[in-house]
Amino acid sequence: MGRRNRRIRRRDTRPAVQRTPEEEEERRKAREQAAWESGYAEIIKENKLFEHYYQELKIVPEGEWEQFMTAMREPLPATIRITGYKSHAKEILHCLKEKYFKELQNIEVDGQKIEAPQPLNWYPDELAWHTNLSRKIIRKSPELEKFHQFLISETESGNISRQEAVSMIPPVLLNVQPHHKILDMCAAPGSKTKQLIEMLHADMDIPFPEGFVIANDVDNKRCYLLVHQAKRLNSPCVMVVNHDASSIPRLLVENDGVKEVLFFDRILCDVPCSGDGTMRKNIDVWKKWTTLNSLQLHGLQIRIATRGVEQLAEGGRMVYSTCSLNPIEDEAVIASLLEKSEGSLELADVSSEIPGLKWMPGITHWKVMTKEGQWFDKWEDVPTSRHTQIRPTMFPRDEMKTKEMNLQRCLRILPHHQNTGGFFVAVLIKKAPMPWNRREPKALRRTPAVVPDVPVIADVAEDVTETTSEPAVVKDDVQNEDAKPGCCVENDSVKKESVCGKFYALDPSFPKQNLLTRTQEGKKKQLYMVSKELRNVLLHNSEKMKVINTGIKVLCRNNDGEEFGCAYRLAQEGIYSMYPFIHSRVLTVSADDIKVLLTQENPFLSKFSTVTQMQAKNLVKGSIILKYEPDSLKPDTPQCPIVLCGWRGVTSIRSFVPKNERLHYLRMMGVEVFKKKETTKNESAESESGTELRDTEVMDVDCVKEEQEKAELDVEQENADVSDGKQDDASTCTDLSIANNTNGENH
């Protein structure tokens, strides 16, 4: 026994391996792939109980059962969605259609001709495509290497998302406008959240839309995956929080000096479910499926959906969705909501809102089956011994009530109709407060509490450590001990001046009160920006919200910069939000200039066009903006604006752009960048250097020197911070002031 106990003690004292959420996700995918290659092939795609259940419920039209089951047994087609804001998304679409998809048309893999990807005919603007190419084929086939690298790079840049087709439906049905306040209740891993963010930023000329997205998930680790997805869109209008969706706290905001409850204009309620609609990609569901999963989840789904409609504004829209075909998780939940709402909710008729999508109407009659196969038609038939497992809300209501509910307005997506997964979605409109919310909460009838002191940055040139309940005001008697000569001057005779504000010629409308910092004392290394509306939420809910991440990095401290007037350089992550307010140090550059910037580590001024040299001639050393404007007379060049951060040196100009983003912009400029494979001595020099593509330049990624990649250090360091201490971040975010709300490094 002693020897055994020593072994146990040694095992218990081994250090736990710390992995980032991204690493955990990669390990999960690797396990799935290994299972596919070794064990999944042996799984028989049959489940008699599943077939018996759904045949009895008649969710599949008569005469289509064999087609339905055949589709369920086939692999799910790969689907990609072009993400990002509209003008950039159109450029990616143009690149895909005119280059990569055309090249796929003439390729054969294992003797079979590759079918070119096709657009989903119901998704707007051809921004979603599906293909019969599996991940394995794309990853293993040398003929598809360039396409594979393109997908990897653009996915990392956030410009392409691998997302199941039916998963794209709920955000489309939410009909989001830029002024909407949105809650995503069960958001991880974040594909739908990204869609919502894109819709907020439909107009790229508006850096700070009035609306925002609060994305929630109950799982702390999955919250960091959610951050990883959302941060790719660089929006100041997103907050990731960590709460049980069924009890997500009621939030307060201040309007005209009065506190009031925040009600959301749009809510996405994509609840946890049994997932039998995912059998085509999650093959183990075939052997694990029973009705017990649905029976156990039904109560949780009702609680989450109920909390959602409580927080919905009158006239607002909530989309309830599952990847389950089971009416216990679908129509039964909707019927329960409608019944308890007493007329406050109604099912919206969205039959014409997604033209081209094939769907079946919701059913009005169903039965409940136990995992042993025993059926019950109504609640009265259920024996007392089953009452803890089977509840009255699982059954259809009487005929008159069911007719009033209009359950046929629900949408059920069947796999064989458009070669997709199975899915259910319903759209609810709130006409009046819920019956139990019709009285104003007592807490709001009392005099509003004083806003707690919060650290803010009142001027980008100053290291303000004073906290104030009026963030926009900087007190004249505050002594800035961290201020450096040339950054700001402060004494009895000289008025404090915003030197960095002058350095960049910031517009008077620049929302400096929305700049946040992670630290309350000492020098601020990085400054983050949120929208005015999201700041309002942060100010009044820091004690009740567990915030994981919010804000985008817009300025980074550069100590050398203090020598010539400004201690902060611009950050690429937030440049599209900052640029509209900056009127100085902006260079308009050509497409050729962009190529030079992104392929050379520190190019001399002489490498740039004469126009660019003239603009840079009188600029002092420091951070600059490089803007490319589209020219409609040159259709072969990108037709969307591009804004990059750069640095004006003594004799050179360089860019500060992360690697994947750099590759993305080079592709937009017609430069195909790919990574060389390691070659053997017997391979020819021609294969070693890559193949030149039609009408494009080809550049090995190694030509971009390691020195240039110093621009990525901030991003990489933040990812390292997550790896080394994600638990610390989570605990820090529990006690939130506004400064801590921004300590979410963009993981």
mmCIF file of C-alpha atoms in Angstrom, residues 96-372:
data_model
loop_
_atom_site.group_PDB
_atom_site.id
_atom_site.type_symbol
_atom_site.label_atom_id
_atom_site.label_comp_id
_atom_site.label_asym_id
_atom_site.label_seq_id
_atom_site.Cartn_x
_atom_site.Cartn_y
_atom_site.Cartn_z
ATOM 1 C CA LEU A 96 -12.434 33.563 -54.704
ATOM 2 C CA LYS A 97 -14.595 33.609 -57.821
ATOM 3 C CA GLU A 98 -12.045 34.943 -60.272
ATOM 4 C CA LYS A 99 -9.044 32.966 -59.068
ATOM 5 C CA TYR A 100 -9.418 30.039 -56.677
ATOM 6 C CA PHE A 101 -12.790 28.704 -57.767
ATOM 7 C CA LYS A 102 -11.785 28.889 -61.422
ATOM 8 C CA GLU A 103 -8.603 26.937 -60.712
ATOM 9 C CA LEU A 104 -10.583 24.220 -58.946
ATOM 10 C CA GLN A 105 -12.613 23.555 -62.078
ATOM 11 C CA ASN A 106 -9.681 21.888 -63.852
ATOM 12 C CA ILE A 107 -8.323 19.813 -60.968
ATOM 13 C CA GLU A 108 -8.693 16.062 -60.421
ATOM 14 C CA VAL A 109 -8.037 14.376 -57.083
ATOM 15 C CA ASP A 110 -7.737 10.576 -56.953
ATOM 16 C CA GLY A 111 -9.133 10.387 -60.483
ATOM 17 C CA GLN A 112 -12.247 12.401 -59.679
ATOM 18 C CA LYS A 113 -12.899 15.872 -61.022
ATOM 19 C CA ILE A 114 -13.371 18.500 -58.338
ATOM 20 C CA GLU A 115 -16.768 20.165 -58.335
ATOM 21 C CA ALA A 116 -16.488 23.941 -58.095
ATOM 22 C CA PRO A 117 -18.063 25.455 -54.958
ATOM 23 C CA GLN A 118 -21.589 26.830 -55.372
ATOM 24 C CA PRO A 119 -23.219 29.773 -53.584
ATOM 25 C CA LEU A 120 -26.033 29.174 -51.100
ATOM 26 C CA ASN A 121 -28.908 30.626 -53.102
ATOM 27 C CA TRP A 122 -30.713 31.897 -49.992
ATOM 28 C CA TYR A 123 -27.783 33.725 -48.340
ATOM 29 C CA PRO A 124 -27.503 37.445 -49.250
ATOM 30 C CA ASP A 125 -24.940 38.750 -51.750
ATOM 31 C CA GLU A 126 -23.345 35.348 -52.545
ATOM 32 C CA LEU A 127 -21.310 35.567 -49.335
ATOM 33 C CA ALA A 128 -21.808 31.882 -48.400
ATOM 34 C CA TRP A 129 -20.624 28.883 -50.458
ATOM 35 C CA HIS A 130 -20.700 25.114 -50.129
ATOM 36 C CA THR A 131 -18.549 22.415 -51.695
ATOM 37 C CA ASN A 132 -18.265 18.636 -51.705
ATOM 38 C CA LEU A 133 -14.587 18.933 -50.773
ATOM 39 C CA SER A 134 -13.934 17.419 -47.364
ATOM 40 C CA ARG A 135 -11.347 18.787 -44.947
ATOM 41 C CA LYS A 136 -9.197 15.710 -45.532
ATOM 42 C CA ILE A 137 -9.102 16.215 -49.294
ATOM 43 C CA ILE A 138 -8.316 19.930 -48.986
ATOM 44 C CA ARG A 139 -5.576 19.268 -46.437
ATOM 45 C CA LYS A 140 -3.898 16.273 -48.105
ATOM 46 C CA SER A 141 -4.087 17.037 -51.833
ATOM 47 C CA PRO A 142 -0.997 18.778 -53.306
ATOM 48 C CA GLU A 143 -3.202 20.157 -56.098
ATOM 49 C CA LEU A 144 -5.201 22.104 -53.532
ATOM 50 C CA GLU A 145 -2.248 23.393 -51.513
ATOM 51 C CA LYS A 146 -2.625 27.041 -52.532
ATOM 52 C CA PHE A 147 -6.375 26.969 -51.932
ATOM 53 C CA HIS A 148 -5.757 25.341 -48.545
ATOM 54 C CA GLN A 149 -3.221 27.981 -47.510
ATOM 55 C CA PHE A 150 -5.568 30.691 -48.697
ATOM 56 C CA LEU A 151 -8.366 29.305 -46.499
ATOM 57 C CA ILE A 152 -6.089 29.014 -43.452
ATOM 58 C CA SER A 153 -4.669 32.504 -43.793
ATOM 59 C CA GLU A 154 -7.987 34.217 -44.493
ATOM 60 C CA THR A 155 -9.669 32.325 -41.649
ATOM 61 C CA GLU A 156 -6.969 33.519 -39.249
ATOM 62 C CA SER A 157 -7.495 37.062 -40.536
ATOM 63 C CA GLY A 158 -11.214 36.710 -39.888
ATOM 64 C CA ASN A 159 -12.165 37.132 -43.541
ATOM 65 C CA ILE A 160 -13.503 33.601 -44.037
ATOM 66 C CA SER A 161 -15.423 31.481 -41.548
ATOM 67 C CA ARG A 162 -16.060 27.752 -41.840
ATOM 68 C CA GLN A 163 -19.655 27.696 -40.672
ATOM 69 C CA GLU A 164 -22.447 25.187 -41.206
ATOM 70 C CA ALA A 165 -25.082 26.503 -43.613
ATOM 71 C CA VAL A 166 -28.080 26.187 -41.278
ATOM 72 C CA SER A 167 -26.129 27.970 -38.534
ATOM 73 C CA MET A 168 -26.241 31.129 -40.665
ATOM 74 C CA ILE A 169 -30.045 31.326 -40.601
ATOM 75 C CA PRO A 170 -30.765 32.798 -37.109
ATOM 76 C CA PRO A 171 -28.713 36.017 -37.533
ATOM 77 C CA VAL A 172 -30.320 36.625 -40.920
ATOM 78 C CA LEU A 173 -33.803 36.298 -39.393
ATOM 79 C CA LEU A 174 -32.908 38.710 -36.591
ATOM 80 C CA ASN A 175 -32.857 41.490 -39.197
ATOM 81 C CA VAL A 176 -30.200 43.489 -37.330
ATOM 82 C CA GLN A 177 -29.798 47.235 -37.903
ATOM 83 C CA PRO A 178 -26.743 49.312 -36.824
ATOM 84 C CA HIS A 179 -28.646 50.955 -33.945
ATOM 85 C CA HIS A 180 -29.834 47.696 -32.350
ATOM 86 C CA LYS A 181 -28.740 46.539 -28.908
ATOM 87 C CA ILE A 182 -28.190 42.801 -29.231
ATOM 88 C CA LEU A 183 -27.809 39.945 -26.752
ATOM 89 C CA ASP A 184 -26.382 36.605 -27.883
ATOM 90 C CA MET A 185 -27.306 34.339 -24.969
ATOM 91 C CA CYS A 186 -25.356 31.140 -25.772
ATOM 92 C CA ALA A 187 -22.749 32.558 -28.108
ATOM 93 C CA ALA A 188 -19.681 30.276 -28.157
ATOM 94 C CA PRO A 189 -17.863 29.389 -30.333
ATOM 95 C CA GLY A 190 -18.879 32.625 -32.049
ATOM 96 C CA SER A 191 -19.783 32.126 -35.728
ATOM 97 C CA LYS A 192 -23.247 33.624 -35.313
ATOM 98 C CA THR A 193 -21.821 36.396 -33.118
ATOM 99 C CA LYS A 194 -19.514 37.401 -35.967
ATOM 100 C CA GLN A 195 -22.514 37.674 -38.270
ATOM 101 C CA LEU A 196 -24.227 39.986 -35.800
ATOM 102 C CA ILE A 197 -21.137 42.195 -35.528
ATOM 103 C CA GLU A 198 -20.903 42.447 -39.307
ATOM 104 C CA MET A 199 -24.518 43.559 -39.494
ATOM 105 C CA LEU A 200 -23.860 46.295 -36.918
ATOM 106 C CA HIS A 201 -21.060 47.617 -39.116
ATOM 107 C CA ALA A 202 -22.978 47.470 -42.382
ATOM 108 C CA ASP A 203 -21.887 51.058 -43.072
ATOM 109 C CA MET A 204 -18.084 51.276 -42.814
ATOM 110 C CA ASP A 205 -18.270 55.077 -42.786
ATOM 111 C CA ILE A 206 -19.733 54.916 -39.263
ATOM 112 C CA PRO A 207 -16.883 53.919 -36.897
ATOM 113 C CA PHE A 208 -19.142 53.733 -33.826
ATOM 114 C CA PRO A 209 -22.631 52.378 -34.540
ATOM 115 C CA GLU A 210 -25.230 53.145 -31.885
ATOM 116 C CA GLY A 211 -25.865 49.455 -31.337
ATOM 117 C CA PHE A 212 -23.706 46.808 -29.683
ATOM 118 C CA VAL A 213 -23.453 43.050 -29.135
ATOM 119 C CA ILE A 214 -23.196 41.467 -25.698
ATOM 120 C CA ALA A 215 -22.102 37.879 -26.288
ATOM 121 C CA ASN A 216 -22.567 35.490 -23.370
ATOM 122 C CA ASP A 217 -21.601 31.903 -22.653
ATOM 123 C CA VAL A 218 -21.782 29.835 -19.475
ATOM 124 C CA ASP A 219 -18.467 28.044 -20.145
ATOM 125 C CA ASN A 220 -15.441 30.159 -19.221
ATOM 126 C CA LYS A 221 -13.058 28.366 -21.603
ATOM 127 C CA ARG A 222 -15.489 28.657 -24.496
ATOM 128 C CA CYS A 223 -15.747 32.376 -23.745
ATOM 129 C CA TYR A 224 -12.106 32.728 -24.746
ATOM 130 C CA LEU A 225 -12.805 30.926 -28.026
ATOM 131 C CA LEU A 226 -15.625 33.423 -28.471
ATOM 132 C CA VAL A 227 -13.199 36.303 -27.875
ATOM 133 C CA HIS A 228 -10.790 34.797 -30.410
ATOM 134 C CA GLN A 229 -13.559 34.799 -33.031
ATOM 135 C CA ALA A 230 -15.020 38.205 -32.240
ATOM 136 C CA LYS A 231 -11.725 40.076 -32.030
ATOM 137 C CA ARG A 232 -10.964 39.312 -35.672
ATOM 138 C CA LEU A 233 -13.582 41.891 -36.630
ATOM 139 C CA ASN A 234 -11.966 44.641 -34.520
ATOM 140 C CA SER A 235 -15.227 46.160 -33.327
ATOM 141 C CA PRO A 236 -15.517 48.617 -30.411
ATOM 142 C CA CYS A 237 -19.142 47.526 -29.991
ATOM 143 C CA VAL A 238 -18.670 44.011 -28.567
ATOM 144 C CA MET A 239 -18.531 42.702 -25.008
ATOM 145 C CA VAL A 240 -18.005 39.046 -24.044
ATOM 146 C CA VAL A 241 -19.471 38.007 -20.677
ATOM 147 C CA ASN A 242 -19.586 34.756 -18.712
ATOM 148 C CA HIS A 243 -22.968 33.913 -17.136
ATOM 149 C CA ASP A 244 -25.563 31.169 -16.946
ATOM 150 C CA ALA A 245 -27.944 32.242 -19.718
ATOM 151 C CA SER A 246 -30.988 31.227 -17.682
ATOM 152 C CA SER A 247 -30.084 33.786 -15.010
ATOM 153 C CA ILE A 248 -28.121 36.407 -16.911
ATOM 154 C CA PRO A 249 -28.334 39.591 -14.824
ATOM 155 C CA ARG A 250 -30.630 42.483 -15.602
ATOM 156 C CA LEU A 251 -28.477 45.389 -16.723
ATOM 157 C CA LEU A 252 -28.912 49.104 -16.122
ATOM 158 C CA VAL A 253 -28.015 52.114 -18.265
ATOM 159 C CA GLU A 254 -28.272 55.833 -17.662
ATOM 160 C CA ASN A 255 -30.309 58.083 -19.947
ATOM 161 C CA ASP A 256 -30.516 61.816 -19.215
ATOM 162 C CA GLY A 257 -29.332 61.244 -15.649
ATOM 163 C CA VAL A 258 -31.903 58.553 -14.886
ATOM 164 C CA LYS A 259 -31.074 54.879 -14.498
ATOM 165 C CA GLU A 260 -33.281 52.458 -16.354
ATOM 166 C CA VAL A 261 -33.315 48.778 -17.265
ATOM 167 C CA LEU A 262 -31.543 47.844 -20.484
ATOM 168 C CA PHE A 263 -33.882 45.997 -22.825
ATOM 169 C CA PHE A 264 -32.437 44.493 -25.994
ATOM 170 C CA ASP A 265 -33.812 45.156 -29.486
ATOM 171 C CA ARG A 266 -32.613 41.769 -30.727
ATOM 172 C CA ILE A 267 -31.845 38.539 -28.865
ATOM 173 C CA LEU A 268 -30.342 35.376 -30.288
ATOM 174 C CA CYS A 269 -31.338 32.374 -28.191
ATOM 175 C CA ASP A 270 -29.478 29.414 -29.725
ATOM 176 C CA VAL A 271 -29.923 27.025 -26.812
ATOM 177 C CA PRO A 272 -28.002 23.858 -25.857
ATOM 178 C CA CYS A 273 -29.732 20.879 -27.480
ATOM 179 C CA SER A 274 -29.478 17.148 -28.141
ATOM 180 C CA GLY A 275 -28.045 17.880 -31.600
ATOM 181 C CA ASP A 276 -29.638 15.087 -33.622
ATOM 182 C CA GLY A 277 -29.686 17.465 -36.590
ATOM 183 C CA THR A 278 -25.874 17.255 -36.626
ATOM 184 C CA MET A 279 -25.597 13.505 -37.264
ATOM 185 C CA ARG A 280 -23.966 14.154 -40.631
ATOM 186 C CA LYS A 281 -20.879 15.678 -38.981
ATOM 187 C CA ASN A 282 -21.110 14.305 -35.409
ATOM 188 C CA ILE A 283 -21.268 10.647 -36.275
ATOM 189 C CA ASP A 284 -21.215 9.362 -32.705
ATOM 190 C CA VAL A 285 -24.747 10.762 -32.267
ATOM 191 C CA TRP A 286 -25.958 7.699 -34.208
ATOM 192 C CA LYS A 287 -25.067 5.310 -31.404
ATOM 193 C CA LYS A 288 -25.750 7.683 -28.491
ATOM 194 C CA TRP A 289 -29.151 9.036 -29.524
ATOM 195 C CA THR A 290 -32.130 8.500 -27.206
ATOM 196 C CA THR A 291 -35.121 10.662 -26.350
ATOM 197 C CA LEU A 292 -33.744 11.046 -22.819
ATOM 198 C CA ASN A 293 -31.431 13.861 -23.928
ATOM 199 C CA SER A 294 -34.379 15.920 -25.136
ATOM 200 C CA LEU A 295 -36.392 15.229 -21.998
ATOM 201 C CA GLN A 296 -33.511 16.382 -19.798
ATOM 202 C CA LEU A 297 -32.806 19.560 -21.795
ATOM 203 C CA HIS A 298 -36.413 20.714 -22.201
ATOM 204 C CA GLY A 299 -36.577 22.509 -18.827
ATOM 205 C CA LEU A 300 -33.256 24.304 -19.312
ATOM 206 C CA GLN A 301 -34.302 25.441 -22.788
ATOM 207 C CA ILE A 302 -37.524 26.939 -21.404
ATOM 208 C CA ARG A 303 -35.626 28.744 -18.629
ATOM 209 C CA ILE A 304 -33.108 30.250 -21.039
ATOM 210 C CA ALA A 305 -35.787 31.309 -23.538
ATOM 211 C CA THR A 306 -37.903 32.791 -20.734
ATOM 212 C CA ARG A 307 -34.967 34.842 -19.498
ATOM 213 C CA GLY A 308 -34.443 36.000 -23.063
ATOM 214 C CA VAL A 309 -37.968 37.322 -23.603
ATOM 215 C CA GLU A 310 -37.830 39.027 -20.194
ATOM 216 C CA GLN A 311 -34.884 41.086 -21.439
ATOM 217 C CA LEU A 312 -36.395 41.786 -24.863
ATOM 218 C CA ALA A 313 -37.677 45.290 -25.604
ATOM 219 C CA GLU A 314 -41.284 45.800 -26.651
ATOM 220 C CA GLY A 315 -41.391 45.522 -30.422
ATOM 221 C CA GLY A 316 -38.112 43.600 -30.294
ATOM 222 C CA ARG A 317 -37.383 40.274 -31.966
ATOM 223 C CA MET A 318 -35.947 37.098 -30.439
ATOM 224 C CA VAL A 319 -34.841 34.143 -32.546
ATOM 225 C CA TYR A 320 -35.018 30.759 -30.806
ATOM 226 C CA SER A 321 -33.053 27.998 -32.519
ATOM 227 C CA THR A 322 -31.728 24.471 -32.025
ATOM 228 C CA CYS A 323 -29.858 21.932 -34.138
ATOM 229 C CA SER A 324 -32.405 19.327 -33.047
ATOM 230 C CA LEU A 325 -35.404 18.011 -34.971
ATOM 231 C CA ASN A 326 -37.225 16.967 -31.796
ATOM 232 C CA PRO A 327 -40.489 18.844 -31.059
ATOM 233 C CA ILE A 328 -39.842 18.437 -27.305
ATOM 234 C CA GLU A 329 -36.932 20.877 -27.747
ATOM 235 C CA ASP A 330 -38.604 22.907 -30.462
ATOM 236 C CA GLU A 331 -42.378 23.461 -30.712
ATOM 237 C CA ALA A 332 -42.980 22.410 -27.092
ATOM 238 C CA VAL A 333 -40.613 25.150 -25.827
ATOM 239 C CA ILE A 334 -42.203 27.781 -28.080
ATOM 240 C CA ALA A 335 -45.709 26.706 -27.001
ATOM 241 C CA SER A 336 -44.701 27.017 -23.339
ATOM 242 C CA LEU A 337 -43.369 30.559 -23.917
ATOM 243 C CA LEU A 338 -46.487 31.656 -25.791
ATOM 244 C CA GLU A 339 -48.770 30.187 -23.147
ATOM 245 C CA LYS A 340 -47.077 31.840 -20.165
ATOM 246 C CA SER A 341 -46.780 35.179 -22.028
ATOM 247 C CA GLU A 342 -50.587 35.597 -22.024
ATOM 248 C CA GLY A 343 -50.509 37.423 -25.334
ATOM 249 C CA SER A 344 -47.275 39.378 -24.769
ATOM 250 C CA LEU A 345 -45.496 37.306 -27.426
ATOM 251 C CA GLU A 346 -46.401 36.245 -30.918
ATOM 252 C CA LEU A 347 -44.750 34.039 -33.517
ATOM 253 C CA ALA A 348 -43.672 36.096 -36.519
ATOM 254 C CA ASP A 349 -44.416 34.950 -40.056
ATOM 255 C CA VAL A 350 -40.964 34.950 -41.668
ATOM 256 C CA SER A 351 -41.832 32.755 -44.639
ATOM 257 C CA SER A 352 -40.816 35.471 -47.115
ATOM 258 C CA GLU A 353 -37.697 36.749 -45.318
ATOM 259 C CA ILE A 354 -35.214 34.193 -46.693
ATOM 260 C CA PRO A 355 -36.189 33.546 -50.315
ATOM 261 C CA GLY A 356 -34.628 30.369 -51.664
ATOM 262 C CA LEU A 357 -34.504 28.563 -48.311
ATOM 263 C CA LYS A 358 -36.534 25.337 -48.197
ATOM 264 C CA TRP A 359 -38.208 24.566 -44.885
ATOM 265 C CA MET A 360 -41.089 22.668 -43.337
ATOM 266 C CA PRO A 361 -43.693 24.413 -41.138
ATOM 267 C CA GLY A 362 -43.794 23.642 -37.425
ATOM 268 C CA ILE A 363 -45.994 20.745 -36.344
ATOM 269 C CA THR A 364 -49.003 21.083 -34.064
ATOM 270 C CA HIS A 365 -49.409 17.474 -32.859
ATOM 271 C CA TRP A 366 -46.736 15.273 -31.318
ATOM 272 C CA LYS A 367 -46.275 12.625 -28.638
ATOM 273 C CA VAL A 368 -43.693 12.004 -25.936
ATOM 274 C CA MET A 369 -41.562 8.847 -25.898
ATOM 275 C CA THR A 370 -39.330 7.531 -23.125
ATOM 276 C CA LYS A 371 -35.865 6.169 -23.847
ATOM 277 C CA GLU A 372 -37.328 2.659 -23.544
#
